[in-house]
PDB file of C-alpha atoms in Angstrom:
ATOM      1  CA  MET A1423     -25.976   7.776  22.208  1.00 55.00           C
ATOM      2  CA  ARG A1424     -22.174   8.516  22.874  1.00 62.00           C
ATOM      3  CA  THR A1425     -21.450   5.032  23.650  1.00 71.00           C
ATOM      4  CA  LEU A1426     -23.098   3.623  20.149  1.00 72.00           C
ATOM      5  CA  TYR A1427     -21.154   6.839  18.599  1.00 74.00           C
ATOM      6  CA  THR A1428     -18.250   5.782  19.648  1.00 78.00           C
ATOM      7  CA  GLU A1429     -18.199   2.231  18.954  1.00 84.00           C
ATOM      8  CA  GLN A1430     -19.311   3.381  15.364  1.00 84.00           C
ATOM      9  CA  LEU A1431     -15.934   5.289  15.206  1.00 86.00           C
ATOM     10  CA  ASP A1432     -13.980   2.100  16.948  1.00 87.00           C
ATOM     11  CA  GLN A1433     -15.354   0.052  13.630  1.00 90.00           C
ATOM     12  CA  LEU A1434     -14.034   2.505  11.272  1.00 91.00           C
ATOM     13  CA  SER A1435     -10.383   2.165  12.657  1.00 91.00           C
ATOM     14  CA  THR A1436     -11.200  -1.590  13.264  1.00 93.00           C
ATOM     15  CA  GLY A1437     -12.081  -1.669   9.057  1.00 94.00           C
ATOM     16  CA  LEU A1438      -9.095   0.484   8.215  1.00 95.00           C
ATOM     17  CA  ALA A1439      -6.796  -1.917  10.260  1.00 95.00           C
ATOM     18  CA  GLU A1440      -8.396  -4.808   8.476  1.00 95.00           C
ATOM     19  CA  MET A1441      -7.852  -3.506   5.047  1.00 96.00           C
ATOM     20  CA  CYS A1442      -4.193  -2.586   5.784  1.00 96.00           C
ATOM     21  CA  GLY A1443      -3.972  -6.073   6.809  1.00 96.00           C
ATOM     22  CA  LEU A1444      -5.499  -7.614   3.455  1.00 96.00           C
ATOM     23  CA  ALA A1445      -3.212  -5.348   1.413  1.00 96.00           C
ATOM     24  CA  GLU A1446      -0.267  -6.431   3.410  1.00 97.00           C
ATOM     25  CA  ASP A1447      -0.680 -10.102   3.223  1.00 97.00           C
ATOM     26  CA  ALA A1448      -1.776  -9.633  -0.771  1.00 97.00           C
ATOM     27  CA  MET A1449       2.159  -7.774  -1.211  1.00 98.00           C
ATOM     28  CA  ASP A1450       3.531 -10.805   0.579  1.00 98.00           C
ATOM     29  CA  GLN A1451       1.872 -13.319  -1.401  1.00 98.00           C
ATOM     30  CA  ALA A1452       2.423 -11.143  -4.574  1.00 98.00           C
ATOM     31  CA  THR A1453       5.911 -11.012  -4.048  1.00 97.00           C
ATOM     32  CA  GLU A1454       6.230 -14.754  -3.156  1.00 97.00           C
ATOM     33  CA  ALA A1455       4.415 -15.159  -6.756  1.00 97.00           C
ATOM     34  CA  LEU A1456       6.452 -13.081  -8.582  1.00 96.00           C
ATOM     35  CA  LEU A1457       9.982 -14.924  -7.297  1.00 96.00           C
ATOM     36  CA  GLN A1458       8.800 -18.172  -7.454  1.00 95.00           C
ATOM     37  CA  ALA A1459       6.648 -17.817 -10.307  1.00 95.00           C
ATOM     38  CA  ASP A1460       3.686 -19.459  -8.448  1.00 97.00           C
ATOM     39  CA  LEU A1461       0.829 -19.285 -10.578  1.00 97.00           C
ATOM     40  CA  PRO A1462      -1.932 -20.473  -8.083  1.00 97.00           C
ATOM     41  CA  LEU A1463      -0.760 -17.864  -5.368  1.00 97.00           C
ATOM     42  CA  ALA A1464      -0.448 -15.260  -8.283  1.00 97.00           C
ATOM     43  CA  ARG A1465      -4.288 -16.086  -8.978  1.00 97.00           C
ATOM     44  CA  LYS A1466      -5.405 -16.327  -5.470  1.00 96.00           C
ATOM     45  CA  VAL A1467      -4.134 -12.697  -4.591  1.00 96.00           C
ATOM     46  CA  GLN A1468      -6.161 -11.398  -7.647  1.00 94.00           C
ATOM     47  CA  SER A1469      -9.137 -13.327  -6.473  1.00 93.00           C
ATOM     48  CA  THR A1470      -9.073 -10.986  -3.138  1.00 90.00           C
ATOM     49  CA  ARG A1471      -9.773  -7.994  -4.781  1.00 89.00           C
ATOM     50  CA  PRO A1472     -13.611  -8.209  -4.178  1.00 91.00           C
ATOM     51  CA  VAL A1473     -13.395  -8.725  -0.689  1.00 90.00           C
ATOM     52  CA  PHE A1474     -11.027  -5.893  -0.780  1.00 89.00           C
ATOM     53  CA  ASP A1475     -13.236  -3.547  -2.480  1.00 91.00           C
ATOM     54  CA  GLY A1476     -16.562  -4.869   0.067  1.00 93.00           C
ATOM     55  CA  LEU A1477     -14.580  -3.838   3.085  1.00 93.00           C
ATOM     56  CA  ALA A1478     -13.662  -0.672   1.150  1.00 93.00           C
ATOM     57  CA  ALA A1479     -17.345   0.228   0.609  1.00 94.00           C
ATOM     58  CA  GLN A1480     -18.230  -0.469   4.213  1.00 93.00           C
ATOM     59  CA  CYS A1481     -15.815   1.585   5.302  1.00 93.00           C
ATOM     60  CA  GLU A1482     -16.746   4.651   3.268  1.00 92.00           C
ATOM     61  CA  GLU A1483     -20.618   4.059   4.503  1.00 92.00           C
ATOM     62  CA  GLN A1484     -19.587   3.896   8.257  1.00 89.00           C
ATOM     63  CA  ALA A1485     -17.519   7.046   7.554  1.00 90.00           C
ATOM     64  CA  PHE A1486     -20.687   9.022   5.390  1.00 89.00           C
ATOM     65  CA  ALA A1487     -22.766   8.145   7.846  1.00 86.00           C
ATOM     66  CA  LEU A1488     -21.177   9.447  10.741  1.00 86.00           C
ATOM     67  CA  LEU A1489     -20.886  12.398   8.802  1.00 83.00           C
ATOM     68  CA  ALA A1490     -24.345  12.977   7.920  1.00 82.00           C
ATOM     69  CA  LEU A1491     -26.267  11.615  11.629  1.00 76.00           C
ATOM     70  CA  GLN A1492     -24.032  12.534  13.918  1.00 71.00           C
ATOM     71  CA  ALA A1493     -22.187  16.035  12.942  1.00 72.00           C
ATOM     72  CA  PRO A1494     -18.797  15.234  14.532  1.00 72.00           C
ATOM     73  CA  VAL A1495     -16.448  18.477  15.196  1.00 76.00           C
ATOM     74  CA  ALA A1496     -12.844  18.557  16.423  1.00 78.00           C
ATOM     75  CA  GLY A1497     -10.671  15.149  16.986  1.00 78.00           C
ATOM     76  CA  ASP A1498     -14.375  13.460  15.777  1.00 85.00           C
ATOM     77  CA  LEU A1499     -14.004  14.834  12.652  1.00 87.00           C
ATOM     78  CA  ARG A1500     -10.752  14.580  11.545  1.00 87.00           C
ATOM     79  CA  GLN A1501     -10.613  10.974  12.348  1.00 88.00           C
ATOM     80  CA  ILE A1502     -13.736  10.811  10.079  1.00 89.00           C
ATOM     81  CA  VAL A1503     -12.358  12.477   7.290  1.00 89.00           C
ATOM     82  CA  SER A1504      -9.064  11.257   7.429  1.00 91.00           C
ATOM     83  CA  GLY A1505     -10.708   7.575   7.584  1.00 92.00           C
ATOM     84  CA  ILE A1506     -12.402   8.662   4.174  1.00 93.00           C
ATOM     85  CA  GLN A1507      -8.639   9.053   2.823  1.00 93.00           C
ATOM     86  CA  ILE A1508      -7.190   6.289   3.922  1.00 95.00           C
ATOM     87  CA  VAL A1509      -9.820   4.187   2.413  1.00 95.00           C
ATOM     88  CA  ALA A1510      -8.242   5.341  -1.129  1.00 94.00           C
ATOM     89  CA  ASP A1511      -4.969   4.657  -0.232  1.00 96.00           C
ATOM     90  CA  LEU A1512      -5.667   1.103   1.135  1.00 96.00           C
ATOM     91  CA  LYS A1513      -7.302   0.311  -2.303  1.00 94.00           C
ATOM     92  CA  ARG A1514      -4.467   1.878  -4.352  1.00 95.00           C
ATOM     93  CA  MET A1515      -2.248  -0.415  -2.065  1.00 96.00           C
ATOM     94  CA  GLY A1516      -4.657  -3.054  -2.811  1.00 95.00           C
ATOM     95  CA  ALA A1517      -4.752  -2.553  -6.447  1.00 95.00           C
ATOM     96  CA  LEU A1518      -0.906  -2.496  -6.661  1.00 97.00           C
ATOM     97  CA  ALA A1519      -0.388  -5.840  -5.095  1.00 97.00           C
ATOM     98  CA  ALA A1520      -2.528  -7.190  -7.178  1.00 96.00           C
ATOM     99  CA  HIS A1521      -0.870  -5.595 -10.267  1.00 96.00           C
ATOM    100  CA  ILE A1522       2.442  -7.549  -9.158  1.00 97.00           C
ATOM    101  CA  ALA A1523       0.642 -10.548  -9.255  1.00 97.00           C
ATOM    102  CA  LYS A1524      -0.575 -10.141 -12.701  1.00 96.00           C
ATOM    103  CA  VAL A1525       2.746  -9.678 -13.902  1.00 96.00           C
ATOM    104  CA  ALA A1526       3.848 -13.118 -12.434  1.00 96.00           C
ATOM    105  CA  GLU A1527       0.477 -14.944 -13.735  1.00 96.00           C
ATOM    106  CA  ARG A1528       1.490 -13.039 -17.015  1.00 95.00           C
ATOM    107  CA  ASN A1529       5.142 -14.933 -17.681  1.00 94.00           C
ATOM    108  CA  HIS A1530       3.788 -18.054 -16.472  1.00 94.00           C
ATOM    109  CA  PRO A1531       5.508 -20.569 -16.064  1.00 95.00           C
ATOM    110  CA  GLU A1532       8.669 -18.527 -17.003  1.00 93.00           C
ATOM    111  CA  HIS A1533      10.072 -16.200 -14.267  1.00 93.00           C
ATOM    112  CA  ALA A1534       9.153 -12.545 -14.511  1.00 92.00           C
ATOM    113  CA  LEU A1535      12.214 -11.553 -13.087  1.00 93.00           C
ATOM    114  CA  PRO A1536      16.010 -12.241 -14.256  1.00 92.00           C
ATOM    115  CA  GLU A1537      18.570 -13.358 -11.876  1.00 89.00           C
ATOM    116  CA  GLU A1538      20.294 -10.121 -11.394  1.00 89.00           C
ATOM    117  CA  VAL A1539      17.099  -7.809 -10.447  1.00 93.00           C
ATOM    118  CA  GLY A1540      15.443 -11.067  -8.188  1.00 93.00           C
ATOM    119  CA  GLY A1541      17.070  -9.588  -4.685  1.00 93.00           C
ATOM    120  CA  HIS A1542      16.426  -5.859  -5.634  1.00 93.00           C
ATOM    121  CA  VAL A1543      12.607  -6.827  -5.731  1.00 95.00           C
ATOM    122  CA  ALA A1544      12.778  -9.251  -3.067  1.00 96.00           C
ATOM    123  CA  GLU A1545      13.982  -6.603  -0.988  1.00 96.00           C
ATOM    124  CA  MET A1546      11.050  -4.011  -2.276  1.00 97.00           C
ATOM    125  CA  GLY A1547       8.788  -6.864  -1.654  1.00 97.00           C
ATOM    126  CA  ARG A1548      10.233  -6.923   2.514  1.00 97.00           C
ATOM    127  CA  ILE A1549      10.060  -3.290   2.789  1.00 96.00           C
ATOM    128  CA  ALA A1550       6.647  -2.994   1.168  1.00 97.00           C
ATOM    129  CA  VAL A1551       5.244  -5.592   3.473  1.00 97.00           C
ATOM    130  CA  ALA A1552       6.825  -3.843   6.524  1.00 96.00           C
ATOM    131  CA  LEU A1553       5.528  -0.128   5.983  1.00 97.00           C
ATOM    132  CA  ALA A1554       1.867  -2.026   5.068  1.00 97.00           C
ATOM    133  CA  ASP A1555       2.440  -3.955   8.946  1.00 97.00           C
ATOM    134  CA  ALA A1556       3.718  -0.363  10.415  1.00 96.00           C
ATOM    135  CA  ALA A1557       0.787   1.071   9.050  1.00 96.00           C
ATOM    136  CA  ARG A1558      -1.682  -1.087  10.210  1.00 96.00           C
ATOM    137  CA  GLU A1559      -0.133  -0.630  13.951  1.00 95.00           C
ATOM    138  CA  VAL A1560      -0.774   3.401  13.501  1.00 95.00           C
ATOM    139  CA  LEU A1561      -3.958   2.745  12.265  1.00 94.00           C
ATOM    140  CA  VAL A1562      -4.777   0.577  15.476  1.00 93.00           C
ATOM    141  CA  THR A1563      -2.751   3.074  17.954  1.00 93.00           C
ATOM    142  CA  HIS A1564      -2.875   6.552  16.596  1.00 91.00           C
ATOM    143  CA  ASP A1565       0.844   7.028  17.846  1.00 93.00           C
ATOM    144  CA  PRO A1566       1.895   9.863  15.470  1.00 91.00           C
ATOM    145  CA  GLN A1567       5.473   9.743  16.847  1.00 91.00           C
ATOM    146  CA  ARG A1568       5.285   5.770  15.243  1.00 92.00           C
ATOM    147  CA  ALA A1569       3.738   7.038  11.922  1.00 92.00           C
ATOM    148  CA  ARG A1570       6.324   9.795  11.347  1.00 90.00           C
ATOM    149  CA  GLY A1571       8.898   7.109  11.386  1.00 89.00           C
ATOM    150  CA  LEU A1572       7.459   5.386   8.339  1.00 90.00           C
ATOM    151  CA  GLN A1573       9.480   7.614   6.556  1.00 84.00           C
ATOM    152  CA  ALA A1574      12.752   5.950   6.733  1.00 84.00           C
ATOM    153  CA  GLU A1575      11.746   2.782   5.085  1.00 84.00           C
ATOM    154  CA  ASP A1576      10.331   4.536   2.737  1.00 88.00           C
ATOM    155  CA  ASP A1577      13.678   6.164   1.449  1.00 91.00           C
ATOM    156  CA  ALA A1578      15.050   2.523   1.630  1.00 92.00           C
ATOM    157  CA  MET A1579      12.373   1.785  -0.649  1.00 95.00           C
ATOM    158  CA  ASP A1580      13.261   5.010  -3.377  1.00 93.00           C
ATOM    159  CA  ASP A1581      16.669   4.122  -3.094  1.00 94.00           C
ATOM    160  CA  LEU A1582      16.320   0.657  -4.132  1.00 94.00           C
ATOM    161  CA  HIS A1583      13.725   1.736  -7.224  1.00 94.00           C
ATOM    162  CA  ARG A1584      16.597   4.047  -8.285  1.00 94.00           C
ATOM    163  CA  HIS A1585      18.965   1.621  -8.444  1.00 92.00           C
ATOM    164  CA  LEU A1586      16.872  -0.527 -10.407  1.00 93.00           C
ATOM    165  CA  LEU A1587      16.607   1.628 -12.769  1.00 92.00           C
ATOM    166  CA  THR A1588      19.954   1.761 -13.464  1.00 92.00           C
ATOM    167  CA  VAL A1589      20.182  -1.763 -13.735  1.00 91.00           C
ATOM    168  CA  LEU A1590      18.223  -1.516 -16.218  1.00 90.00           C
ATOM    169  CA  MET A1591      20.021   1.264 -18.218  1.00 89.00           C
ATOM    170  CA  ASP A1592      23.207  -0.390 -18.005  1.00 87.00           C
ATOM    171  CA  ARG A1593      24.332  -1.571 -21.629  1.00 84.00           C
ATOM    172  CA  GLU A1594      25.112  -4.798 -20.147  1.00 85.00           C
ATOM    173  CA  TRP A1595      21.275  -5.541 -19.853  1.00 88.00           C
ATOM    174  CA  ARG A1596      20.462  -8.253 -22.576  1.00 90.00           C
ATOM    175  CA  HIS A1597      16.892  -9.592 -21.232  1.00 90.00           C
ATOM    176  CA  GLY A1598      15.078  -7.594 -24.189  1.00 90.00           C
ATOM    177  CA  VAL A1599      12.285  -4.826 -23.772  1.00 91.00           C
ATOM    178  CA  GLY A1600       9.495  -6.753 -22.859  1.00 91.00           C
ATOM    179  CA  THR A1601      11.683  -7.841 -19.609  1.00 93.00           C
ATOM    180  CA  ALA A1602      12.672  -4.266 -18.904  1.00 93.00           C
ATOM    181  CA  VAL A1603       9.051  -2.911 -19.445  1.00 94.00           C
ATOM    182  CA  ASP A1604       7.843  -5.886 -17.051  1.00 94.00           C
ATOM    183  CA  VAL A1605      10.923  -4.923 -14.137  1.00 95.00           C
ATOM    184  CA  THR A1606      10.378  -1.069 -14.257  1.00 95.00           C
ATOM    185  CA  LEU A1607       6.525  -1.667 -13.517  1.00 96.00           C
ATOM    186  CA  LEU A1608       7.159  -3.637 -11.046  1.00 96.00           C
ATOM    187  CA  GLY A1609       9.546  -1.515  -9.898  1.00 96.00           C
ATOM    188  CA  ARG A1610       7.279   1.320 -10.139  1.00 96.00           C
ATOM    189  CA  PHE A1611       4.414  -1.114  -8.235  1.00 97.00           C
ATOM    190  CA  TYR A1612       6.488  -1.752  -5.051  1.00 97.00           C
ATOM    191  CA  GLU A1613       7.400   2.407  -5.030  1.00 96.00           C
ATOM    192  CA  ARG A1614       3.676   3.448  -4.879  1.00 96.00           C
ATOM    193  CA  PHE A1615       2.640   0.832  -2.890  1.00 97.00           C
ATOM    194  CA  ALA A1616       4.938   2.459  -0.103  1.00 97.00           C
ATOM    195  CA  ASP A1617       3.955   5.693  -0.483  1.00 96.00           C
ATOM    196  CA  HIS A1618       0.606   4.747  -0.089  1.00 96.00           C
ATOM    197  CA  ALA A1619       1.440   3.118   3.125  1.00 96.00           C
ATOM    198  CA  VAL A1620       3.438   6.376   4.216  1.00 95.00           C
ATOM    199  CA  GLN A1621       0.716   8.358   3.284  1.00 95.00           C
ATOM    200  CA  VAL A1622      -2.161   6.578   5.929  1.00 96.00           C
ATOM    201  CA  ALA A1623       0.656   7.104   8.311  1.00 94.00           C
ATOM    202  CA  ARG A1624       0.977  10.434   7.354  1.00 93.00           C
ATOM    203  CA  ARG A1625      -3.157  11.112   7.658  1.00 93.00           C
ATOM    204  CA  VAL A1626      -2.843   9.054  10.955  1.00 93.00           C
ATOM    205  CA  VAL A1627      -0.622  11.907  12.547  1.00 92.00           C
ATOM    206  CA  PHE A1628      -3.414  14.534  11.324  1.00 90.00           C
ATOM    207  CA  LEU A1629      -5.771  12.466  12.707  1.00 87.00           C
ATOM    208  CA  ALA A1630      -3.912  12.144  16.048  1.00 87.00           C
ATOM    209  CA  THR A1631      -2.456  15.963  16.648  1.00 88.00           C
ATOM    210  CA  GLY A1632      -4.285  18.045  14.226  1.00 84.00           C
ATOM    211  CA  GLU A1633      -1.272  19.272  12.517  1.00 81.00           C
ATOM    212  CA  MET A1634      -1.258  19.074   8.687  1.00 71.00           C
ATOM    213  CA  PRO A1635       2.197  16.564   8.047  1.00 67.00           C
ATOM    214  CA  ASP A1636       4.094  17.987   4.843  1.00 64.00           C
ATOM    215  CA  GLN A1637       3.709  16.127   1.578  1.00 50.00           C
ATOM    216  CA  ILE A1638       0.249  14.757   1.807  1.00 49.00           C
ATOM    217  CA  VAL A1639      -0.050  14.495  -1.864  1.00 49.00           C
ATOM    218  CA  ASP A1640      -2.855  11.764  -3.778  1.00 48.00           C
ATOM    219  CA  HIS A1641      -1.281  10.373  -6.403  1.00 44.00           C
ATOM    220  CA  GLU A1642      -2.999   8.156  -9.144  1.00 43.00           C
ATOM    221  CA  LEU A1643      -0.815   5.448 -10.575  1.00 40.00           C
ATOM    222  CA  LEU A1644       0.094   6.521 -14.202  1.00 40.00           C
TER     223      LEU A1644
END
């Protein structure tokens, strides 16, 4: 019985890592679609949502079944409860990547990004993908030290986001209100994606150590 229980916990961890990998791929492809005005790729990102939602439902079902049937305690309970919370973060990451792809689709065949902000957004995309990859790693290893290290990359994302906003507020901005709105939203999508990746890592710290990291706060995109 214990062997089966352990296998079920491992399946939950594997499912979460798979979801995180999908979010990473979606963000990578969404950024490419945005930078290259690639309509087929933008649509491909959006078409993965049913697969993502199916994995999320499967992970949630596994977690609730373990709670109901196994009455876990201590570390096992932390892993299951954290898993349910992590599913929510990963679902938001997938949705945010789809939002970025949607902006690329809506502006096609034109590029959504003016030249002066393209480099900033490309770097935000790189950091977002790197954070998702790191989050996937810690979901597999449950390494709290590695999980804590994600904060530095998130700080870099926050710096880029602030700089992007200063560009938009500059009096020299000449691309109109509609483009400014798109770029503002895109900056927000990247920032929130990074925040959710860091939240995943913080929850891994909790499930691995029992210590509640600072700033675990559930945010919904406004």
